[in-house]
PDB file of C-alpha atoms in Angstrom:
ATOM      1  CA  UNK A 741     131.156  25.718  55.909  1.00  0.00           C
ATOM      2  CA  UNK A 742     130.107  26.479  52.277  1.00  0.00           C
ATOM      3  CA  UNK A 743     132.798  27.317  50.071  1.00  0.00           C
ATOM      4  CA  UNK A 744     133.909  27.600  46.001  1.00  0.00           C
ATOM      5  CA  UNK A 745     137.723  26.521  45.189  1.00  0.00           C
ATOM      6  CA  UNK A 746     138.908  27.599  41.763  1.00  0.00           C
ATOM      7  CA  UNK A 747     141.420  26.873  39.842  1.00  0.00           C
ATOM      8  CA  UNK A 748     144.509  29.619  40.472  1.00  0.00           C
ATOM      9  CA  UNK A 749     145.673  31.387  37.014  1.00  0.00           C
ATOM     10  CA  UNK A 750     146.686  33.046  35.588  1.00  0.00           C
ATOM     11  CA  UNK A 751     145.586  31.349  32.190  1.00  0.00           C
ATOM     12  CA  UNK A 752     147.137  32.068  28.838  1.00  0.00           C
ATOM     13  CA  UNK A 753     145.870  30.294  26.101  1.00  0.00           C
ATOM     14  CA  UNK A 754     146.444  31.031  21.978  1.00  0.00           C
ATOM     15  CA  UNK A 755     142.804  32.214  20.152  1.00  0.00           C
ATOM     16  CA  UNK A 756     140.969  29.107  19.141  1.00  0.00           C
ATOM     17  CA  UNK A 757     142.222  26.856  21.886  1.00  0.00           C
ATOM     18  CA  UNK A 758     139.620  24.860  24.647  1.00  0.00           C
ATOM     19  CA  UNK A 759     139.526  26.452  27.347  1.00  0.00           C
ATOM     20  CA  UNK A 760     138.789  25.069  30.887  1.00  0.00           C
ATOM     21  CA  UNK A 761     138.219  26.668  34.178  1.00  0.00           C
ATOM     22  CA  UNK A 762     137.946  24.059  37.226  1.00  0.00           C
ATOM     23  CA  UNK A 763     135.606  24.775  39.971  1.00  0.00           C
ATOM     24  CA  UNK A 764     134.496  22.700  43.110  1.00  0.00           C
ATOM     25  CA  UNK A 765     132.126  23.586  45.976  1.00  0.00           C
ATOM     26  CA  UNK A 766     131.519  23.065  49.305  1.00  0.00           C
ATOM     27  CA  UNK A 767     128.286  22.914  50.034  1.00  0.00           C
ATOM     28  CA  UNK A 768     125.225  21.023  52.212  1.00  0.00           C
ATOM     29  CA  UNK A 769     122.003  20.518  50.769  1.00  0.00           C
ATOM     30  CA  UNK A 770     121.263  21.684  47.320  1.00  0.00           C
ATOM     31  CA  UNK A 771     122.861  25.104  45.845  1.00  0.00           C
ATOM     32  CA  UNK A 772     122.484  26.929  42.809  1.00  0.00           C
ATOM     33  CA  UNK A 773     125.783  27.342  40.799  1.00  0.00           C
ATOM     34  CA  UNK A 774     127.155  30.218  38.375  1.00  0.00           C
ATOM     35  CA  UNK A 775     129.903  31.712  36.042  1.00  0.00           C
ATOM     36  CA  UNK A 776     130.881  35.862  36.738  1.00  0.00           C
ATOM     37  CA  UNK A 777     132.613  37.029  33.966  1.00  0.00           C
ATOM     38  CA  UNK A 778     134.644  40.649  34.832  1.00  0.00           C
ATOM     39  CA  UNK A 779     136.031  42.695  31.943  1.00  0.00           C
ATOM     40  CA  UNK A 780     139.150  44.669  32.951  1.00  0.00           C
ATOM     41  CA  UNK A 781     138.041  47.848  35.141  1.00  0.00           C
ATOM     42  CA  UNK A 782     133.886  46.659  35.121  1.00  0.00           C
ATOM     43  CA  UNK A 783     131.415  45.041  37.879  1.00  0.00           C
ATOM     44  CA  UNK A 784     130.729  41.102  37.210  1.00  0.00           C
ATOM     45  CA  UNK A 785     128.138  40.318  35.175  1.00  0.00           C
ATOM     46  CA  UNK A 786     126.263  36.789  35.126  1.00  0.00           C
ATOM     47  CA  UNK A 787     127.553  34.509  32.498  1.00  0.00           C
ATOM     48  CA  UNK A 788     125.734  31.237  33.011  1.00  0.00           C
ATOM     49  CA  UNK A 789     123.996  29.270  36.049  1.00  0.00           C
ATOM     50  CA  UNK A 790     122.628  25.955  36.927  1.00  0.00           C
ATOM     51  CA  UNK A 791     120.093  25.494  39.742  1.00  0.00           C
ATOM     52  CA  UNK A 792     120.185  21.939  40.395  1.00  0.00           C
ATOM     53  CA  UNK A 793     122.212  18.642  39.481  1.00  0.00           C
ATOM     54  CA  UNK A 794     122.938  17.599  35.785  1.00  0.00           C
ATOM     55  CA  UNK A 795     121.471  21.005  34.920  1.00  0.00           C
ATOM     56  CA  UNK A 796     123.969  22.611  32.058  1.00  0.00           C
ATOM     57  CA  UNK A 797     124.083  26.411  31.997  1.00  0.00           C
ATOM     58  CA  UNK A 798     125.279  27.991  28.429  1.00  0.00           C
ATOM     59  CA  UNK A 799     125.789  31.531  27.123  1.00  0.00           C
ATOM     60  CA  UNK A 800     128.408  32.658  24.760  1.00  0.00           C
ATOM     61  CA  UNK A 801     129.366  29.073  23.444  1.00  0.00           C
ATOM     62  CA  UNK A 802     130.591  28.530  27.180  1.00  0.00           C
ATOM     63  CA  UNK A 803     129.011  25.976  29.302  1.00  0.00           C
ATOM     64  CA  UNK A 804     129.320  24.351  32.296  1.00  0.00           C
ATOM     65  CA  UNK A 805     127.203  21.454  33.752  1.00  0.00           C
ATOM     66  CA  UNK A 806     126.325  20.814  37.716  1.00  0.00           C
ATOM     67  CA  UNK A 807     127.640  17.422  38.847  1.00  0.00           C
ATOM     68  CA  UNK A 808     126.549  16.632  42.232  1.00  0.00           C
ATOM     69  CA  UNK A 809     128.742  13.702  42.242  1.00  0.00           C
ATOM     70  CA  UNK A 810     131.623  15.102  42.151  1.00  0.00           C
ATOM     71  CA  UNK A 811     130.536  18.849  43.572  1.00  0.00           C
ATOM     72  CA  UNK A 812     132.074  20.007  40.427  1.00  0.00           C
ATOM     73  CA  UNK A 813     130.901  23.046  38.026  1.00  0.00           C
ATOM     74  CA  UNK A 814     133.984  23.161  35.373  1.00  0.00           C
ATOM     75  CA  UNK A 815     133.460  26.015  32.919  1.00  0.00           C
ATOM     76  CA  UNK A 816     134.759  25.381  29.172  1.00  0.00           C
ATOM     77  CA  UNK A 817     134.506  26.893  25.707  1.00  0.00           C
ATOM     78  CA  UNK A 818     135.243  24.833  22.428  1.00  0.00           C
ATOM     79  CA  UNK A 819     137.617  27.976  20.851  1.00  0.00           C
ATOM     80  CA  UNK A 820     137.989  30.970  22.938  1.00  0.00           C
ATOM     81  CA  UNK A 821     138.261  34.607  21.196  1.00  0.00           C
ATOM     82  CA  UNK A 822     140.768  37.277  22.122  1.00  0.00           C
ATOM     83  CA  UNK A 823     137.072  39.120  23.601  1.00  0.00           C
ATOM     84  CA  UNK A 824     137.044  36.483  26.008  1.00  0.00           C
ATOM     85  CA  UNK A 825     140.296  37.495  28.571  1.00  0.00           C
ATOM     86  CA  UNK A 826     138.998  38.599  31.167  1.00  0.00           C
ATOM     87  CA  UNK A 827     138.381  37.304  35.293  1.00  0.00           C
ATOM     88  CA  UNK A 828     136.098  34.328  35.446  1.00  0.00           C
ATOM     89  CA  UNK A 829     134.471  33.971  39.268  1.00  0.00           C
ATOM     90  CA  UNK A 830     132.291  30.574  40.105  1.00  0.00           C
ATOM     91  CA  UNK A 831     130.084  31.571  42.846  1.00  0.00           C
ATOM     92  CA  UNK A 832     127.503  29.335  44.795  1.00  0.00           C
ATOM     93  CA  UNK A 833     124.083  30.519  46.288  1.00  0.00           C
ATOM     94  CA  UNK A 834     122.715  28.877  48.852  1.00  0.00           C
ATOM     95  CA  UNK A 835     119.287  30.815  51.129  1.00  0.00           C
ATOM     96  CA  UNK A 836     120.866  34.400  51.885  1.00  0.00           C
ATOM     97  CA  UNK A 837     124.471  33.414  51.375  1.00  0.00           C
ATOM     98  CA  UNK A 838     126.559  33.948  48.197  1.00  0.00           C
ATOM     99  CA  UNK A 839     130.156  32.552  47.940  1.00  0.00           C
ATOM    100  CA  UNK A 840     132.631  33.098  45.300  1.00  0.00           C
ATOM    101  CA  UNK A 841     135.821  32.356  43.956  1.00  0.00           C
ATOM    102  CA  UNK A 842     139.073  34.246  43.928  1.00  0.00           C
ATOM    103  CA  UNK A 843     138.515  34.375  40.555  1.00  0.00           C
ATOM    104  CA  UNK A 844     141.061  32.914  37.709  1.00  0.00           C
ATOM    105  CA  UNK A 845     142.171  35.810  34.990  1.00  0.00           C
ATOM    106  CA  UNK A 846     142.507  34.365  31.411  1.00  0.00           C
ATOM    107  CA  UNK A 847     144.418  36.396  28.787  1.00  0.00           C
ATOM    108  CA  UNK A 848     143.380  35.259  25.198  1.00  0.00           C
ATOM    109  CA  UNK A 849     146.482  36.281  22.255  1.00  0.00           C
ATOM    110  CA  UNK A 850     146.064  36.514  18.970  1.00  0.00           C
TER     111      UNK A 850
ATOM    112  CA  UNK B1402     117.465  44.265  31.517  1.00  0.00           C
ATOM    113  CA  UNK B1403     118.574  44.885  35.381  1.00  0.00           C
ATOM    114  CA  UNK B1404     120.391  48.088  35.993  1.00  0.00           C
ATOM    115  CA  UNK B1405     122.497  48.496  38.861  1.00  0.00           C
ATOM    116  CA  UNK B1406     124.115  51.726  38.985  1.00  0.00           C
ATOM    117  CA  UNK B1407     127.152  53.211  40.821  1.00  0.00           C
ATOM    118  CA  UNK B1408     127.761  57.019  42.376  1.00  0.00           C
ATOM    119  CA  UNK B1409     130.994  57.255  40.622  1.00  0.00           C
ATOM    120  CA  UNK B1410     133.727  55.026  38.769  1.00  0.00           C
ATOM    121  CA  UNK B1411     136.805  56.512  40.390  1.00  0.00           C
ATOM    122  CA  UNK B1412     137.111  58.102  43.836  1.00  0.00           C
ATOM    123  CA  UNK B1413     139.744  59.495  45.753  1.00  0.00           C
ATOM    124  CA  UNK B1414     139.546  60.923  49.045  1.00  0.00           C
ATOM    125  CA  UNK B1415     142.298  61.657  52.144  1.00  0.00           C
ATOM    126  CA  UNK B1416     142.704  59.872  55.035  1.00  0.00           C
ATOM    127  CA  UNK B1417     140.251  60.244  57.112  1.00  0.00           C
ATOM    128  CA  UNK B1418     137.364  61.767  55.212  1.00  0.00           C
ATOM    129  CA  UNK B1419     133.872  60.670  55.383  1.00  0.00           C
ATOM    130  CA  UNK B1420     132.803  58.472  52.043  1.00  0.00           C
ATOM    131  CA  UNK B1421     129.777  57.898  50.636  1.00  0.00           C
ATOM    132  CA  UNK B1422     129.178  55.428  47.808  1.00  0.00           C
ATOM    133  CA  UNK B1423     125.875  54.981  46.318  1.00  0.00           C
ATOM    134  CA  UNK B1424     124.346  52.708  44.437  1.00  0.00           C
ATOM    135  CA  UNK B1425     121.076  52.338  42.577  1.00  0.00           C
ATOM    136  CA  UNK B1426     118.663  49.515  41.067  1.00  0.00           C
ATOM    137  CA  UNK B1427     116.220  50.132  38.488  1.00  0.00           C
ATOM    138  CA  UNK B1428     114.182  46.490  38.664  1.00  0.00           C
ATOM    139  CA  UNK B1429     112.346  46.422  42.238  1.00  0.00           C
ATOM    140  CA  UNK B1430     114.871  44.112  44.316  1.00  0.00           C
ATOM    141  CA  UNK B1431     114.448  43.090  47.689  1.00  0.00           C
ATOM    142  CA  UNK B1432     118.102  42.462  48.303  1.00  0.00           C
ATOM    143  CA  UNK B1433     121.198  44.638  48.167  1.00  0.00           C
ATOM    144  CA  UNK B1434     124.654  43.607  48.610  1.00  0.00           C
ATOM    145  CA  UNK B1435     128.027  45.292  49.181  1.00  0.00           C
ATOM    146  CA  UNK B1436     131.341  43.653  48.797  1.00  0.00           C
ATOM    147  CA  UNK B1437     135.157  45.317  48.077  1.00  0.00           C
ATOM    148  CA  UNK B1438     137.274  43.366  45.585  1.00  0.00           C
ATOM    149  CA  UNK B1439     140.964  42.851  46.297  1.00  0.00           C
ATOM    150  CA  UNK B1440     143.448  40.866  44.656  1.00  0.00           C
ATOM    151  CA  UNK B1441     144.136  37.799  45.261  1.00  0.00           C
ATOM    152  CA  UNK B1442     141.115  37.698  48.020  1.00  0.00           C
ATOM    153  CA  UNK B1443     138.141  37.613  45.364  1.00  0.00           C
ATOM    154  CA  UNK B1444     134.990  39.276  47.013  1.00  0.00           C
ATOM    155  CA  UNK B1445     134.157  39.705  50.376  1.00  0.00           C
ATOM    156  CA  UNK B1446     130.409  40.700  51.593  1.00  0.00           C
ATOM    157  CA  UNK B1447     130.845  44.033  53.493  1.00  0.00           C
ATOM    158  CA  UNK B1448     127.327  44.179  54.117  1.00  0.00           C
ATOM    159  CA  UNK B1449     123.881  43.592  52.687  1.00  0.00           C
ATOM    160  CA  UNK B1450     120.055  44.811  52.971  1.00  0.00           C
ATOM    161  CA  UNK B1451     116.970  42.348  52.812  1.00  0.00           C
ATOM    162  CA  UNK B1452     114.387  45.344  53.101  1.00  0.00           C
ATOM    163  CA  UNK B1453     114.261  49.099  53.360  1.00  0.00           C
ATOM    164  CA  UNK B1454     116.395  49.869  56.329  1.00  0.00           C
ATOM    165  CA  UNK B1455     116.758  46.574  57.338  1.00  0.00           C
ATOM    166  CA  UNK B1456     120.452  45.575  57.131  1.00  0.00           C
ATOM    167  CA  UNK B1457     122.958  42.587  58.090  1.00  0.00           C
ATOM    168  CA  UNK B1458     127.079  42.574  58.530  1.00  0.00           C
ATOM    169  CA  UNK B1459     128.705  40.631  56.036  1.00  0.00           C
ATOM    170  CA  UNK B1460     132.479  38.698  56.508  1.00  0.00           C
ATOM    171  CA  UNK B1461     133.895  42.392  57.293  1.00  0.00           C
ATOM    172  CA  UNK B1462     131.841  45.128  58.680  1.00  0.00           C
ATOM    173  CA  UNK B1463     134.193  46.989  60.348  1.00  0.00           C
ATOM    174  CA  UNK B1464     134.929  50.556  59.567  1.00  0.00           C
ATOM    175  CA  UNK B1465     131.635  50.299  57.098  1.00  0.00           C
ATOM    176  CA  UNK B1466     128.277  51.651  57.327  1.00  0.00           C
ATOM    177  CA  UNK B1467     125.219  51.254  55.238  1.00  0.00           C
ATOM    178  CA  UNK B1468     121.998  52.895  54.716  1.00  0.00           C
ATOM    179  CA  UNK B1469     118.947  51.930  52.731  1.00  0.00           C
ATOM    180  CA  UNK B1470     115.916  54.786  53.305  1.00  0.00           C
ATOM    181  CA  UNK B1471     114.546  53.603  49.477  1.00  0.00           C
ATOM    182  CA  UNK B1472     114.608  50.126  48.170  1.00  0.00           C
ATOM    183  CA  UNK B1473     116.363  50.687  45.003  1.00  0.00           C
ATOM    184  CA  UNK B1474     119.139  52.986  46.680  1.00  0.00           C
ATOM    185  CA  UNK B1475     121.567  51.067  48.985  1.00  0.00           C
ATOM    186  CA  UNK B1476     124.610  53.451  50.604  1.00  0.00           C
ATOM    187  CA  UNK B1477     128.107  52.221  51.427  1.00  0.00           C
ATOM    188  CA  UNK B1478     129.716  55.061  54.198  1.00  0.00           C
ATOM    189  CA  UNK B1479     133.259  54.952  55.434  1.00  0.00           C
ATOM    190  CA  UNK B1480     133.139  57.224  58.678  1.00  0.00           C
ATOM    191  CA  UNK B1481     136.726  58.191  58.498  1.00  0.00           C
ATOM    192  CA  UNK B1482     138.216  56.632  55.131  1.00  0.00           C
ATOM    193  CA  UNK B1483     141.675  54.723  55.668  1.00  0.00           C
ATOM    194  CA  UNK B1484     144.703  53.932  52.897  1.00  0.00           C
ATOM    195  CA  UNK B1485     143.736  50.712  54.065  1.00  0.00           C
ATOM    196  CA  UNK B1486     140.132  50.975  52.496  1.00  0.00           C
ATOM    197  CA  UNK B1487     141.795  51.501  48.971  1.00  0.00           C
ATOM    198  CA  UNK B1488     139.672  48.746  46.973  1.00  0.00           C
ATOM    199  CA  UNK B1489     137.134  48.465  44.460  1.00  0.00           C
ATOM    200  CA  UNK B1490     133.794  48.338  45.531  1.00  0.00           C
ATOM    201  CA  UNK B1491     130.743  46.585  43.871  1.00  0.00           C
ATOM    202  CA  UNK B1492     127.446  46.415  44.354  1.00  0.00           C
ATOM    203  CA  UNK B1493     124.735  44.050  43.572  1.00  0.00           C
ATOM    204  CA  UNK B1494     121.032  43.231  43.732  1.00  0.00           C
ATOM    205  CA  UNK B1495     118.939  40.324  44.002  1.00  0.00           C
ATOM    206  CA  UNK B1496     115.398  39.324  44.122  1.00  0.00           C
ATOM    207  CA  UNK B1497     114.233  37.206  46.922  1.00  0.00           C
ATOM    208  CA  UNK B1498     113.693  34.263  45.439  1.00  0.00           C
ATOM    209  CA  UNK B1499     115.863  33.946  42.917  1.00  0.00           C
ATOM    210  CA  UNK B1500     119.533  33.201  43.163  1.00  0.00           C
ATOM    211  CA  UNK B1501     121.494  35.286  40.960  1.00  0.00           C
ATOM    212  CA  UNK B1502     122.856  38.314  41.914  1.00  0.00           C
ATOM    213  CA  UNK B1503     123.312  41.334  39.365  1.00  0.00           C
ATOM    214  CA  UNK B1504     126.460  43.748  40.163  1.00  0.00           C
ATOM    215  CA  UNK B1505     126.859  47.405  39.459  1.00  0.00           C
ATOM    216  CA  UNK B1506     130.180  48.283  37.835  1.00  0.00           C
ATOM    217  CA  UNK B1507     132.519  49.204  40.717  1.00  0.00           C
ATOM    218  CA  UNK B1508     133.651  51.816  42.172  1.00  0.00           C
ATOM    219  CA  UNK B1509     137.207  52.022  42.763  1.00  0.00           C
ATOM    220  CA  UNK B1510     137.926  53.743  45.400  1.00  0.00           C
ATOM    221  CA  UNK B1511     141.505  55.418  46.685  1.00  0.00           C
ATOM    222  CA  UNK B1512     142.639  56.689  49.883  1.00  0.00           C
ATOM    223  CA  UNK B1513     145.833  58.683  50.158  1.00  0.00           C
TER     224      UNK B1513
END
């Protein structure tokens, strides 16, 4: 079936550094991909999406780009901010059904 | 923006009281979604409406009931609340047709 493997954390990387979050899917046909972003003790909220191959979602200076060929959605930043820890969830939509992630926490220090 | 709201932030309730969580969407959604969040499982789909009392089980139904009498208000019951039902508990909207979902921000909910 469809699925979305993450990469486990937790991450801990100095303020400043590149940061990068691997996620593959699972998937038949043609989904749509995204980055949840969930601040300590909040709901998820949408960070960026892609709806079909070589499409690049961006918000925030983080991007990630849809590569069909290797059913791979990889989230980065170029120099991440203490603002930034928090749980990052890829998630797949595909019709009615929404998969996610377990999620990988990344703590940000000063 | 799209505002998904939720009942209450923190709950606590004994074992084996009835539980209602509500939640409510301000931007005309087809779709509603609930899922409990538990670490080191991610989110799992406890159930989900496509239309106004129209409903669907998710990956784990069981000991869960939903109601949806208005499209922008989407209910979450327990009928007799368990300690194993300690968990936070999002909601979330979508519009058919688009893919994204938008969440509310959680209710977490604990039963002694």
């Amino acid at each position: 079936g469809d699925s979305v493997t993450q990469m486990e954390g937790p991450v801990t990387l100095s303020e400043e550094a590149f940061l990068t979050i691997n996620c593959t899917y699972t998937a038949t046909g043609y989904p749509s991909l995204f980055w949840y972003v969930q601040y300590p003790g909040e709901g998820l909220q949408l960070l960026l999406k892609a709806t079909k191959a070589d499409d690049k979602g961006s918000n925030k200076g983080f991007e990630a780009t849809y590569r069909k060929e290797t059913t791979s959605f990889h989230l980065e930043k170029g120099s991440v901010q203490v603002s930034d820890s928090a749980v990052y969830f890829c998630a797949l939509s595909k019709g009615n059904q929404f998969y996610f992630g377990t999620g990988t926490s990344l703590t940000v220090i000063p | 923006d799209v505002k998904v709201t939720q009942s209450s932030r923190y709950l606590v309730k004994r074992t084996g009281e009835k539980v209602f969580l509500e939640c409510v969407q301000d931007m005309d959604h087809e779709n509603m979604f609930w899922y409990r969040q538990d670490p080191g499982l991610g989110l799992r789909l406890i159930y989900f409406s496509y239309d106004v009392k129209m409903k669907e089980k998710g990956d784990i139904p069981e000991g869960y009931s939903v109601s949806r009498e208005k499209k922008e208000r989407f209910s979450l019951i327990l009928e007799s609340a368990s300690t194993n039902q300690t968990s936070m508990y999002l909601c979330a909207s979508r519009r058919t047709g688009f893919h994204e979902q938008y969440f509310g921000p959680g209710t977490r909910l604990t039963v002694t």
